[in-house]
Amino acid sequence: MLRGRRVLGEDGIRPREVGVVDGRVTAVRPLGANLPGDRVVQLAEDETLISGLVDAHVHVNEPGRTDWEGFASATRAAAAGGVTTIVDMPLNSVPSTVNGPALEYKRLVARSQVFVDVGFWGGAVPGNRTDLRDLHDAGVFGFKCFLLHSGVGEFAPLTPDGLEDHLRELTRFGGMLIVHAEDARTIDRAPRPAGARYERFLASRPREAENLAVAEVVERTRRTGGRAHVLHLSSADALPAIRSAKHDGLDLTAETCPHYLTLQAEDVPDGATAYKCCPPIREADNRDQLWEGLLDGTIDYIASDHSPAPLELKDLPGGDFGIAWGGISSVQLGLPVVWTEARRRGIGLERVVEWMSARPATRTGMRRKGRLAEGYDADLAVFAPEETFVVEAARLHHRNPLTPYEGRTLSGVVHRTFVRGTEVDHENPRGRLISRGEA
């Protein structure tokens, strides 16, 4: 039994009691109902009980690149940030999750290590159309593709026609294609990134590359009647195309990331490769428009795109944006990062949790995740929204201690995390591997 003055349920934050039996929420009642419980957790006055977050975009990288990240470190970090479910990307592990044996191997490696519940995306690459149905039947939540080089040689991109072919195949059994949407030809024509100037790196990944690729995804979704999702949207210029597609009834959604909502290109120091990600962090006006896209529903949810790498791959001594690996480690910090900025903009915690829990759970087809409600898994976080802390990379749980949020003061501290009613102790991995249709 969990009791507190501030419990975020289906109708907002209210004084409530929450009963949990066998890992499920069995009762949500007004505080004072005195529901019986073998164990009672009493929230402090400054704590809010929220649904555990669902982070649908995490690169764990194990097996094959475990020095970048691994299931134990990634899921410890997730739990520390109030994330109770992650969905792992099909790259940068080796092998990539592009066929049944690769998925089984990844599950075998992960099974005994996870501190939160973990699902998996499959990959859509040239030559694996015949593997898609087997991966779908094995429980992946959908299929990721790139429209330009992925950064690793073993995960090749699709052409626009290849994207359409894979989408058409997925319509046969209701699979969803999730797309890294940047146009390869536009980026090939852009200035080359080199040196320490962030401005030059930003010019190498122009908004037009995203805008064209998103338009291509919309058109191919329209032709096939498929299900598609735009990953890590950074260009606000693409919002009208997504909005129009939704108005026309296409089964299309989009996500953005904490770094696009909180950081701005104007503040990125030259040589600060901790900020490098693809697509890039853009200007302040663009950031403001992304918030507008969230508020009006054009952008469906927020995901971390946790994409870590060893420190040497970030070229910290040289600070060369052309050399450094692109990726930001943020699975532990997503909630306080977004909450700090949302609060500054007058946006309530209810909306933040909706964007980071309920909506990703719904889009990925998780039927028992993402809500603090009867019948749902008791995935919960005890969150102190008024408490502040200063980010120290060395104190975070992900494997390589680097973050662009180093030294920032953030609002919101996760005090405790429960996965299916059991508190995460960061020593005993009790998470489960989950499949589409079963979670």
XYZ file of C-alpha atoms in Angstrom:
439
model
C 0.000 0.000 0.000
C 1.307 3.435 -0.939
C -0.242 6.507 0.637
C 0.342 10.171 0.042
C -1.064 13.657 -0.322
C 0.147 13.865 -3.925
C -0.592 10.867 -6.144
C -0.852 11.415 -9.903
C -3.718 9.269 -11.143
C -6.014 9.384 -14.148
C -7.735 12.559 -12.907
C -4.703 14.518 -11.758
C -2.835 14.839 -8.487
C -4.959 13.961 -5.463
C -4.516 12.543 -1.935
C -4.800 8.790 -2.470
C -4.011 5.275 -1.410
C -2.725 2.818 -3.990
C -3.001 -0.913 -3.391
C -0.646 -3.351 -5.087
C -1.040 -7.125 -5.254
C 1.235 -9.451 -7.234
C 2.820 -6.596 -9.140
C -0.418 -4.952 -10.289
C -2.327 -1.916 -9.071
C -5.515 -3.344 -7.588
C -7.005 -0.293 -5.905
C -6.785 3.487 -6.137
C -8.816 5.151 -3.392
C -9.015 8.542 -1.660
C -6.592 9.000 1.188
C -8.264 7.892 4.396
C -9.866 4.771 2.966
C -7.415 2.809 5.132
C -6.998 -0.037 2.686
C -5.155 -2.921 4.314
C -1.611 -3.798 3.285
C 1.141 -6.114 4.453
C 3.549 -3.249 3.793
C 2.752 0.454 3.810
C 4.830 3.100 2.033
C 4.012 6.578 3.300
C 4.981 9.438 0.985
C 6.519 12.566 2.496
C 4.792 15.896 2.075
C 7.159 16.943 -0.723
C 6.857 13.678 -2.690
C 4.554 12.867 -5.600
C 3.783 9.327 -6.682
C 3.768 9.035 -10.476
C 3.590 6.295 -13.057
C 7.043 4.985 -13.934
C 8.321 6.386 -17.212
C 8.438 4.428 -20.477
C 11.534 5.327 -22.484
C 10.984 3.949 -25.977
C 14.369 4.994 -27.400
C 17.429 3.590 -25.620
C 20.668 2.288 -27.146
C 21.982 -0.341 -24.742
C 24.669 -1.564 -27.200
C 25.108 -5.005 -25.597
C 26.264 -7.482 -26.848
C 29.184 -6.398 -28.963
C 29.781 -2.853 -27.697
C 29.376 -3.324 -23.970
C 32.204 -0.870 -23.338
C 29.774 1.750 -24.707
C 26.876 0.670 -22.469
C 25.339 -2.531 -21.122
C 22.039 -3.815 -19.793
C 23.065 -3.590 -16.145
C 24.394 -0.027 -16.312
C 21.648 1.267 -18.626
C 18.805 -0.144 -16.560
C 20.347 1.021 -13.268
C 20.467 4.502 -14.767
C 16.887 4.168 -15.990
C 15.604 3.154 -12.572
C 17.479 6.009 -10.885
C 15.638 8.374 -13.227
C 12.175 6.956 -12.557
C 12.118 4.980 -15.816
C 10.562 1.559 -15.286
C 10.425 0.323 -18.896
C 12.847 0.837 -21.780
C 12.726 -0.341 -25.378
C 16.197 -1.135 -26.729
C 17.259 -0.097 -30.210
C 18.498 -2.729 -32.701
C 21.884 -0.997 -33.039
C 24.681 -0.401 -31.914
C 24.878 -3.932 -30.589
C 26.719 -6.606 -32.533
C 24.944 -8.366 -34.076
C 22.215 -5.871 -34.857
C 18.706 -7.080 -34.068
C 17.710 -7.714 -37.686
C 16.686 -11.377 -37.499
C 15.366 -13.940 -35.050
C 18.702 -15.422 -33.906
C 20.105 -11.948 -33.166
C 17.052 -11.111 -31.051
C 17.346 -14.368 -29.133
C 21.032 -13.752 -28.507
C 20.329 -10.266 -27.182
C 17.602 -11.578 -24.901
C 19.911 -14.286 -23.609
C 22.550 -11.689 -22.720
C 20.046 -9.300 -21.134
C 17.878 -11.701 -19.169
C 19.815 -11.841 -15.891
C 20.991 -8.216 -15.850
C 18.005 -5.883 -16.069
C 16.775 -3.682 -13.223
C 13.697 -2.453 -15.140
C 11.479 -4.092 -17.741
C 13.052 -4.199 -21.197
C 11.523 -4.627 -24.647
C 13.215 -4.626 -28.027
C 12.920 -2.958 -31.416
C 13.858 -4.910 -34.522
C 15.805 -3.471 -37.410
C 14.729 -2.811 -40.997
C 17.753 -2.942 -43.292
C 18.370 -3.865 -46.936
C 17.805 -7.575 -47.449
C 15.839 -8.430 -44.301
C 12.235 -8.030 -45.480
C 11.706 -11.780 -45.099
C 12.872 -11.581 -41.459
C 10.348 -8.941 -40.422
C 7.421 -11.279 -39.771
C 9.532 -13.636 -37.653
C 10.785 -10.750 -35.537
C 7.244 -9.409 -35.195
C 5.958 -12.800 -34.088
C 8.852 -13.019 -31.623
C 7.571 -9.867 -29.918
C 9.583 -6.862 -31.093
C 7.685 -3.599 -30.755
C 8.420 -2.396 -34.276
C 11.279 -1.876 -36.717
C 13.854 0.876 -36.961
C 15.412 2.123 -40.181
C 17.750 4.892 -41.249
C 17.524 7.000 -44.394
C 21.245 7.768 -44.251
C 24.361 6.089 -42.879
C 23.671 4.935 -39.330
C 27.188 5.498 -38.077
C 27.944 1.779 -37.859
C 28.659 -0.365 -40.887
C 26.599 -3.360 -39.860
C 23.280 -1.432 -39.904
C 22.807 -0.181 -43.469
C 20.263 2.506 -44.432
C 17.195 2.098 -46.598
C 16.541 4.171 -49.690
C 13.135 5.874 -49.839
C 11.935 3.072 -52.126
C 13.317 0.529 -49.673
C 11.453 2.259 -46.879
C 8.246 1.924 -48.883
C 8.919 -1.762 -49.565
C 9.447 -2.455 -45.872
C 6.375 -0.415 -44.913
C 4.297 -2.374 -47.408
C 5.530 -5.644 -45.939
C 4.749 -4.475 -42.405
C 1.156 -3.629 -43.340
C 0.569 -7.350 -43.868
C 0.733 -7.957 -40.114
C 0.359 -4.536 -38.493
C 4.019 -3.830 -37.812
C 5.283 -0.298 -37.237
C 8.307 1.325 -38.893
C 10.238 3.876 -36.837
C 12.482 6.136 -38.873
C 15.662 8.125 -38.373
C 14.521 10.814 -40.770
C 17.386 12.768 -42.318
C 17.861 12.987 -46.058
C 21.219 11.567 -47.122
C 21.526 13.645 -50.306
C 20.960 16.917 -48.483
C 23.599 16.085 -45.902
C 26.019 14.997 -48.624
C 25.686 18.483 -50.142
C 26.053 20.295 -46.823
C 29.375 21.616 -45.477
C 31.584 18.956 -43.918
C 31.754 18.998 -40.112
C 35.295 19.537 -38.925
C 36.945 21.319 -36.056
C 35.696 22.730 -32.794
C 33.067 25.234 -34.007
C 29.569 24.040 -33.161
C 28.151 26.377 -35.798
C 29.951 24.383 -38.491
C 28.603 21.075 -37.183
C 25.077 22.503 -37.090
C 25.402 23.586 -40.727
C 26.394 20.030 -41.662
C 22.997 18.686 -40.508
C 20.575 21.333 -41.818
C 16.888 21.434 -41.001
C 16.145 20.789 -44.661
C 17.578 17.278 -44.330
C 14.969 16.457 -41.701
C 12.170 18.285 -43.455
C 12.685 16.377 -46.715
C 13.019 13.034 -44.974
C 9.879 13.585 -42.891
C 7.994 14.504 -46.070
C 9.250 11.265 -47.621
C 8.035 9.252 -44.635
C 4.644 10.937 -44.848
C 4.324 10.221 -48.568
C 5.371 6.569 -48.264
C 3.020 6.091 -45.317
C 0.223 7.595 -47.390
C 0.924 5.255 -50.312
C 1.081 2.083 -48.234
C -1.440 2.750 -45.486
C 1.286 1.658 -43.068
C 2.153 2.590 -39.505
C 5.131 4.928 -39.115
C 6.864 6.906 -36.415
C 9.409 9.734 -36.749
C 12.262 9.415 -34.280
C 14.026 12.236 -32.369
C 12.486 15.164 -34.247
C 14.720 18.224 -33.947
C 13.537 20.443 -36.831
C 10.377 22.358 -35.978
C 10.026 23.144 -39.690
C 8.768 19.569 -40.171
C 5.830 20.042 -37.793
C 3.338 21.234 -40.466
C 3.926 18.088 -42.556
C 3.338 15.847 -39.527
C 0.290 17.860 -38.480
C -1.187 17.617 -41.974
C -0.565 13.870 -42.141
C -2.382 13.349 -38.867
C -5.263 15.529 -40.055
C -5.529 13.306 -43.112
C -5.816 10.227 -40.910
C -2.388 8.693 -41.514
C -1.115 6.358 -38.807
C 1.912 8.543 -38.124
C 3.426 9.702 -34.852
C 6.548 11.560 -33.769
C 8.796 11.914 -30.752
C 11.321 14.482 -29.629
C 14.020 14.338 -26.965
C 14.925 16.161 -23.742
C 18.021 17.759 -25.298
C 16.023 19.321 -28.140
C 13.541 20.744 -25.636
C 16.030 22.179 -23.162
C 19.356 22.957 -24.846
C 19.991 25.523 -27.582
C 22.656 25.912 -30.222
C 23.485 29.446 -29.128
C 24.799 28.132 -25.803
C 26.876 25.181 -27.027
C 30.563 25.986 -26.458
C 32.961 25.324 -29.284
C 34.711 22.001 -28.780
C 32.017 20.739 -26.367
C 31.450 17.403 -28.097
C 29.305 16.152 -25.201
C 26.554 18.107 -26.986
C 26.993 16.343 -30.325
C 23.997 14.319 -31.464
C 22.309 13.625 -34.791
C 20.075 15.365 -35.671
C 21.682 18.270 -33.815
C 20.566 20.579 -31.057
C 19.151 23.624 -32.858
C 18.402 27.250 -32.079
C 16.223 28.649 -29.282
C 13.347 29.628 -31.584
C 13.270 26.095 -32.944
C 13.178 24.715 -29.399
C 10.185 26.914 -28.557
C 8.305 25.601 -31.577
C 8.971 22.012 -30.530
C 7.273 22.770 -27.213
C 4.321 24.165 -29.139
C 4.237 20.934 -31.153
C 4.074 18.916 -27.953
C 1.341 21.064 -26.480
C -0.876 20.850 -29.568
C -0.336 17.096 -30.007
C 1.674 17.176 -33.228
C 4.563 15.587 -31.323
C 3.270 12.579 -29.447
C 5.848 11.873 -26.794
C 9.355 12.379 -25.418
C 12.096 9.731 -25.476
C 15.710 10.020 -24.388
C 17.595 8.642 -27.403
C 20.150 7.531 -24.801
C 23.127 6.932 -27.078
C 26.356 6.551 -25.110
C 29.902 5.880 -26.242
C 33.346 5.575 -24.642
C 34.938 8.888 -23.768
C 37.658 8.480 -26.378
C 35.026 8.355 -29.145
C 33.778 11.792 -28.098
C 37.225 13.293 -28.847
C 37.199 15.308 -25.633
C 40.842 16.457 -25.882
C 40.497 17.606 -29.491
C 36.900 18.809 -29.386
C 36.451 18.035 -33.076
C 32.758 17.748 -33.971
C 33.674 16.020 -37.225
C 35.405 13.172 -35.389
C 33.352 12.775 -32.201
C 30.617 10.159 -31.897
C 27.142 11.666 -31.930
C 24.977 10.741 -28.985
C 23.784 11.997 -25.604
C 23.451 9.854 -22.487
C 20.290 10.961 -20.716
C 18.136 8.006 -19.664
C 18.684 8.889 -15.981
C 18.174 12.633 -16.399
C 15.223 12.851 -18.776
C 12.542 13.496 -16.168
C 14.299 16.279 -14.220
C 15.632 17.848 -17.424
C 12.186 18.038 -19.016
C 10.431 18.928 -15.763
C 12.838 21.811 -15.088
C 12.079 23.364 -18.475
C 8.357 22.537 -18.400
C 7.999 24.132 -14.993
C 9.736 27.277 -16.267
C 7.147 27.402 -19.050
C 4.189 26.927 -16.703
C 3.494 23.343 -17.810
C 2.301 20.934 -15.127
C 3.819 17.644 -14.057
C 0.715 15.860 -15.350
C 1.589 16.751 -18.942
C 5.236 15.779 -18.521
C 4.320 12.327 -17.220
C 1.783 11.905 -20.005
C 4.461 12.645 -22.613
C 7.042 10.395 -20.965
C 4.886 7.498 -19.778
C 1.318 7.115 -21.030
C 1.819 8.167 -24.642
C 4.925 6.077 -25.445
C 3.280 3.101 -23.770
C 0.167 3.540 -25.901
C 2.038 3.966 -29.183
C 4.222 0.925 -28.608
C 1.186 -1.172 -27.717
C 1.926 -1.721 -24.028
C -1.413 -2.487 -22.446
C -0.332 -2.564 -18.784
C 2.305 0.169 -18.689
C 2.288 3.950 -18.517
C -0.585 4.677 -16.137
C -1.185 4.684 -12.419
C -4.558 2.961 -12.585
C -6.233 -0.241 -11.545
C -5.188 -3.226 -13.626
C -1.868 -1.711 -14.702
C 1.558 -2.895 -13.646
C 2.655 -1.234 -10.421
C 5.504 0.616 -12.133
C 5.840 3.692 -9.961
C 8.265 6.458 -9.077
C 8.406 8.590 -5.935
C 9.334 12.022 -7.250
C 10.142 15.215 -5.337
C 9.381 17.950 -7.905
C 10.556 20.879 -5.770
C 13.901 19.372 -4.753
C 16.947 20.456 -6.743
C 20.332 18.925 -7.485
C 23.459 19.698 -9.470
C 24.330 17.208 -12.218
C 27.624 15.387 -11.723
C 28.421 12.916 -14.492
C 30.565 10.804 -12.170
C 27.529 10.109 -9.963
C 25.293 8.887 -12.815
C 24.803 5.176 -13.419
C 25.414 4.932 -17.155
C 28.758 3.407 -18.071
C 30.739 6.379 -19.419
C 30.687 9.539 -17.266
C 29.797 12.268 -19.721
C 26.759 14.498 -20.084
C 26.075 17.950 -21.572
C 24.077 18.691 -18.404
C 27.216 18.619 -16.226
C 27.023 21.352 -13.574
C 23.406 22.285 -14.297
C 20.985 22.713 -11.432
C 17.820 20.719 -12.132
C 14.487 20.483 -10.366
C 13.013 17.119 -9.460
C 14.626 14.183 -7.693
C 13.532 10.555 -7.955
C 13.644 9.107 -4.439
C 12.392 5.567 -5.112
C 11.382 3.450 -8.097
C 9.110 0.402 -8.093
C 8.911 -2.098 -10.956
C 5.800 -4.247 -10.725
C 5.502 -3.374 -7.042
C 9.074 -4.240 -6.076
C 11.426 -1.422 -5.152
C 14.585 -1.264 -7.257
C 17.630 -1.630 -4.980
C 20.289 -1.271 -7.729
C 21.904 -4.505 -6.532
C 19.468 -7.257 -7.449
C 18.222 -7.128 -11.079
C 14.549 -8.099 -10.971
C 13.362 -6.577 -14.243
C 11.779 -8.675 -16.969
C 12.077 -8.903 -20.702
C 8.770 -7.956 -22.296
C 7.216 -8.546 -25.691
C 4.704 -6.674 -27.816
C 1.221 -7.860 -27.007
C 2.186 -9.185 -23.577
C 3.277 -6.040 -21.713
